[in-house]
mmCIF file of C-alpha atoms in Angstrom:
data_model
loop_
_atom_site.group_PDB
_atom_site.id
_atom_site.type_symbol
_atom_site.label_atom_id
_atom_site.label_comp_id
_atom_site.label_asym_id
_atom_site.label_seq_id
_atom_site.Cartn_x
_atom_site.Cartn_y
_atom_site.Cartn_z
ATOM 1 C CA MET A 386 -4.373 -1.870 50.169
ATOM 2 C CA HIS A 387 -3.573 -4.746 52.466
ATOM 3 C CA THR A 388 -6.791 -6.374 51.368
ATOM 4 C CA ARG A 389 -5.724 -6.250 47.709
ATOM 5 C CA ILE A 390 -2.360 -7.793 48.526
ATOM 6 C CA ALA A 391 -4.010 -10.522 50.614
ATOM 7 C CA LEU A 392 -6.494 -11.268 47.829
ATOM 8 C CA ALA A 393 -3.702 -11.392 45.235
ATOM 9 C CA PHE A 394 -1.701 -13.725 47.472
ATOM 10 C CA LEU A 395 -4.704 -16.018 47.982
ATOM 11 C CA ALA A 396 -5.404 -16.078 44.245
ATOM 12 C CA MET A 397 -1.761 -16.949 43.522
ATOM 13 C CA THR A 398 -1.760 -19.678 46.198
ATOM 14 C CA ALA A 399 -4.976 -21.153 44.837
ATOM 15 C CA ALA A 400 -3.572 -21.186 41.284
ATOM 16 C CA THR A 401 -0.364 -22.877 42.464
ATOM 17 C CA SER A 402 -2.335 -25.473 44.453
ATOM 18 C CA ALA A 403 -4.542 -26.207 41.445
ATOM 19 C CA ALA A 404 -1.479 -26.671 39.221
ATOM 20 C CA HIS A 405 0.057 -29.130 41.705
ATOM 21 C CA ALA A 406 -3.205 -31.048 41.990
ATOM 22 C CA GLN A 407 -3.305 -31.507 38.219
ATOM 23 C CA THR A 408 0.315 -32.664 37.869
ATOM 24 C CA ALA A 409 0.603 -35.031 40.807
ATOM 25 C CA PRO A 410 -2.595 -36.566 42.117
ATOM 26 C CA ALA A 411 -2.165 -37.242 45.809
ATOM 27 C CA GLY A 412 -1.799 -40.896 46.710
ATOM 28 C CA GLU A 413 -1.612 -42.140 43.115
ATOM 29 C CA LYS A 414 1.502 -43.845 41.820
ATOM 30 C CA SER A 415 2.584 -43.625 38.224
ATOM 31 C CA LEU A 416 2.964 -46.769 36.143
ATOM 32 C CA ALA A 417 6.751 -46.482 36.345
ATOM 33 C CA SER A 418 6.768 -46.057 40.110
ATOM 34 C CA THR A 419 4.674 -49.227 40.583
ATOM 35 C CA LEU A 420 7.496 -51.016 38.744
ATOM 36 C CA ASN A 421 10.149 -49.331 40.933
ATOM 37 C CA VAL A 422 11.417 -47.377 37.931
ATOM 38 C CA TYR A 423 12.233 -43.713 38.456
ATOM 39 C CA VAL A 424 11.418 -41.404 35.548
ATOM 40 C CA PHE A 425 12.280 -37.727 35.216
ATOM 41 C CA PRO A 426 11.126 -35.607 32.255
ATOM 42 C CA ASN A 427 14.219 -34.060 30.603
ATOM 43 C CA ALA A 428 12.220 -32.001 28.119
ATOM 44 C CA GLY A 429 9.700 -30.514 30.566
ATOM 45 C CA GLN A 430 6.921 -32.973 29.718
ATOM 46 C CA ALA A 431 3.719 -32.497 31.699
ATOM 47 C CA ALA A 432 2.524 -35.227 34.056
ATOM 48 C CA ALA A 433 -0.299 -36.184 31.695
ATOM 49 C CA GLN A 434 2.172 -36.545 28.807
ATOM 50 C CA GLN A 435 4.526 -38.570 30.985
ATOM 51 C CA SER A 436 1.668 -40.873 31.941
ATOM 52 C CA ARG A 437 0.780 -41.421 28.258
ATOM 53 C CA ASP A 438 4.435 -42.042 27.381
ATOM 54 C CA GLU A 439 4.795 -44.533 30.213
ATOM 55 C CA GLY A 440 1.695 -46.392 28.995
ATOM 56 C CA GLU A 441 2.999 -46.513 25.427
ATOM 57 C CA CYS A 442 6.416 -47.700 26.575
ATOM 58 C CA TYR A 443 4.859 -50.300 28.851
ATOM 59 C CA ASN A 444 2.929 -51.776 25.927
ATOM 60 C CA TRP A 445 6.007 -51.602 23.696
ATOM 61 C CA ALA A 446 8.141 -53.380 26.308
ATOM 62 C CA VAL A 447 5.509 -56.122 26.784
ATOM 63 C CA GLN A 448 5.387 -56.717 23.024
ATOM 64 C CA ASN A 449 9.160 -56.767 22.635
ATOM 65 C CA THR A 450 10.039 -58.866 25.683
ATOM 66 C CA GLY A 451 6.986 -61.091 25.918
ATOM 67 C CA THR A 452 6.841 -60.265 29.623
ATOM 68 C CA ASP A 453 4.075 -58.486 31.494
ATOM 69 C CA PRO A 454 5.457 -57.692 34.962
ATOM 70 C CA PHE A 455 2.025 -57.764 36.589
ATOM 71 C CA ALA A 456 1.378 -61.275 35.200
ATOM 72 C CA VAL A 457 4.836 -62.354 36.390
ATOM 73 C CA ALA A 458 4.034 -61.044 39.889
ATOM 74 C CA LYS A 459 0.859 -63.169 39.945
ATOM 75 C CA GLN A 460 2.849 -66.205 38.803
ATOM 76 C CA GLN A 461 5.402 -65.624 41.568
ATOM 77 C CA GLU A 462 2.634 -65.481 44.158
ATOM 78 C CA GLN A 463 1.139 -68.743 42.867
ATOM 79 C CA GLN A 464 4.573 -70.405 42.865
ATOM 80 C CA GLN A 465 5.175 -69.356 46.469
ATOM 81 C CA GLN A 466 1.829 -70.873 47.446
ATOM 82 C CA GLN A 467 2.729 -74.108 45.639
ATOM 83 C CA VAL A 468 6.082 -74.295 47.427
ATOM 84 C CA ALA A 469 4.342 -73.798 50.772
ATOM 85 C CA GLN A 470 1.844 -76.555 49.917
ATOM 86 C CA GLN A 471 4.635 -78.927 48.856
ATOM 87 C CA GLN A 472 6.476 -78.285 52.098
ATOM 88 C CA GLU A 473 3.321 -78.957 54.116
ATOM 89 C CA GLN A 474 2.692 -82.162 52.156
ATOM 90 C CA ALA A 475 6.264 -83.260 52.884
ATOM 91 C CA LYS A 476 5.656 -82.752 56.608
ATOM 92 C CA GLN A 477 2.372 -84.684 56.490
ATOM 93 C CA ALA A 478 3.826 -87.536 54.424
ATOM 94 C CA GLY A 479 6.187 -88.566 57.217
ATOM 95 C CA LYS A 480 3.500 -88.874 59.883
ATOM 96 C CA GLY A 481 2.887 -92.454 60.974
ATOM 97 C CA THR A 482 6.126 -93.737 59.482
ATOM 98 C CA GLY A 483 7.569 -94.425 62.944
ATOM 99 C CA ALA A 484 4.547 -96.584 63.856
ATOM 100 C CA LYS A 485 4.805 -98.491 60.580
ATOM 101 C CA GLY A 486 8.502 -99.089 61.280
ATOM 102 C CA ALA A 487 7.679 -100.295 64.780
ATOM 103 C CA LEU A 488 5.140 -102.796 63.441
ATOM 104 C CA GLY A 489 7.543 -104.115 60.837
ATOM 105 C CA GLY A 490 10.348 -104.285 63.395
ATOM 106 C CA ALA A 491 8.141 -106.085 65.889
ATOM 107 C CA ALA A 492 7.177 -108.706 63.329
ATOM 108 C CA ALA A 493 10.781 -109.259 62.288
ATOM 109 C CA GLY A 494 11.940 -109.254 65.921
ATOM 110 C CA ALA A 495 9.294 -111.790 66.925
ATOM 111 C CA LEU A 496 10.393 -114.094 64.155
ATOM 112 C CA ILE A 497 14.089 -113.743 65.001
ATOM 113 C CA GLY A 498 13.409 -114.014 68.757
ATOM 114 C CA GLU A 499 11.405 -117.219 68.229
ATOM 115 C CA ILE A 500 14.112 -118.795 66.130
ATOM 116 C CA ALA A 501 17.065 -117.655 68.265
ATOM 117 C CA SER A 502 15.810 -118.079 71.844
ATOM 118 C CA ASP A 503 12.237 -119.344 71.749
ATOM 119 C CA ASP A 504 11.114 -115.895 73.087
ATOM 120 C CA ALA A 505 9.034 -114.146 70.447
ATOM 121 C CA GLY A 506 7.838 -111.438 72.885
ATOM 122 C CA LYS A 507 11.325 -110.268 73.766
ATOM 123 C CA GLY A 508 12.363 -110.265 70.112
ATOM 124 C CA ALA A 509 9.203 -108.360 69.148
ATOM 125 C CA ALA A 510 9.873 -105.650 71.765
ATOM 126 C CA ILE A 511 13.463 -105.175 70.616
ATOM 127 C CA GLY A 512 12.403 -105.221 66.958
ATOM 128 C CA ALA A 513 9.650 -102.678 67.607
ATOM 129 C CA GLY A 514 12.103 -100.252 69.211
ATOM 130 C CA VAL A 515 14.606 -100.615 66.400
ATOM 131 C CA GLY A 516 11.850 -100.325 63.769
ATOM 132 C CA LEU A 517 10.445 -97.196 65.415
ATOM 133 C CA VAL A 518 13.806 -95.440 65.426
ATOM 134 C CA ALA A 519 14.608 -96.529 61.870
ATOM 135 C CA GLY A 520 11.151 -95.517 60.627
ATOM 136 C CA ARG A 521 11.425 -92.058 62.128
ATOM 137 C CA ALA A 522 14.915 -91.545 60.717
ATOM 138 C CA LYS A 523 13.727 -92.599 57.262
ATOM 139 C CA ALA A 524 10.727 -90.267 57.484
ATOM 140 C CA ARG A 525 12.933 -87.368 58.580
ATOM 141 C CA LYS A 526 15.257 -87.898 55.609
ATOM 142 C CA GLN A 527 12.311 -88.047 53.216
ATOM 143 C CA GLN A 528 10.799 -84.869 54.680
ATOM 144 C CA GLN A 529 14.100 -83.010 54.421
ATOM 145 C CA ALA A 530 14.621 -84.129 50.826
ATOM 146 C CA ALA A 531 11.089 -83.133 49.803
ATOM 147 C CA THR A 532 11.345 -79.772 51.582
ATOM 148 C CA GLN A 533 14.726 -79.045 50.013
ATOM 149 C CA GLN A 534 13.420 -79.944 46.557
ATOM 150 C CA ALA A 535 10.430 -77.622 46.976
ATOM 151 C CA GLN A 536 12.707 -74.783 48.119
ATOM 152 C CA GLN A 537 15.052 -75.290 45.154
ATOM 153 C CA GLN A 538 12.156 -75.242 42.707
ATOM 154 C CA GLY A 539 10.852 -72.042 44.293
ATOM 155 C CA GLN A 540 14.272 -70.370 44.113
ATOM 156 C CA ALA A 541 14.737 -71.356 40.459
ATOM 157 C CA ALA A 542 11.317 -69.953 39.588
ATOM 158 C CA SER A 543 12.078 -66.707 41.467
ATOM 159 C CA GLN A 544 15.364 -66.267 39.637
ATOM 160 C CA ALA A 545 13.705 -66.825 36.268
ATOM 161 C CA SER A 546 10.989 -64.297 37.126
ATOM 162 C CA ALA A 547 13.556 -61.740 38.291
ATOM 163 C CA GLY A 548 15.376 -62.113 34.973
ATOM 164 C CA GLN A 549 12.162 -61.532 33.047
ATOM 165 C CA ILE A 550 11.335 -58.422 35.086
ATOM 166 C CA ASP A 551 14.857 -57.034 34.648
ATOM 167 C CA ASN A 552 14.678 -57.559 30.883
ATOM 168 C CA PHE A 553 11.283 -55.820 30.809
ATOM 169 C CA LYS A 554 12.639 -52.838 32.788
ATOM 170 C CA LYS A 555 15.512 -52.466 30.315
ATOM 171 C CA ALA A 556 13.093 -52.331 27.375
ATOM 172 C CA PHE A 557 10.749 -49.967 29.243
ATOM 173 C CA SER A 558 13.672 -47.678 30.077
ATOM 174 C CA VAL A 559 15.029 -47.623 26.527
ATOM 175 C CA CYS A 560 11.636 -46.550 25.216
ATOM 176 C CA LEU A 561 11.286 -43.770 27.805
ATOM 177 C CA GLU A 562 14.836 -42.561 27.192
ATOM 178 C CA ALA A 563 14.006 -42.278 23.486
ATOM 179 C CA LYS A 564 11.135 -40.008 24.519
ATOM 180 C CA LYS A 565 13.574 -37.741 26.403
ATOM 181 C CA TYR A 566 13.190 -38.981 29.982
ATOM 182 C CA MET A 567 15.926 -39.811 32.439
ATOM 183 C CA VAL A 568 15.278 -43.301 33.781
ATOM 184 C CA LYS A 569 16.803 -45.243 36.709
ATOM 185 C CA TYR A 570 15.809 -48.564 38.217
#
């Protein structure tokens, strides 16, 4: 008798496990969950039906908004790389500016020193120091301006992308709600 009960219990457990395996594949995310949209079937739809409905609503939302969130994500990644490259270029652009300023300052100082006190060497040394400091300050300002501009462009692009994604999620949600799902994002 105990054997029959144990066998019945094992059969029931196996059937329950098989049902769970069919409705929620382990480790796989639904289309909605990859978009950080939470969907609950209000009319008892099966997982396979929910997956089909999500696919249909995804396509409908892309057509009606003109936005594909996966394409937008790729664009965001490319924009972040461009911002990083622009910032690196801004850093590299300022290198050597101090030396150029020192050379220009030395030439001007030599000329002024020769005219003022017949000592071109002393004037060149003073001019080189002033030119070096001025060149570095100018380079620093240029680097900061270029870096700030790159950051602002990146932020503007991120905000635009976030708006597109939000609009897509609204359309996606409306479609799923029409198919009797509760949706939150």
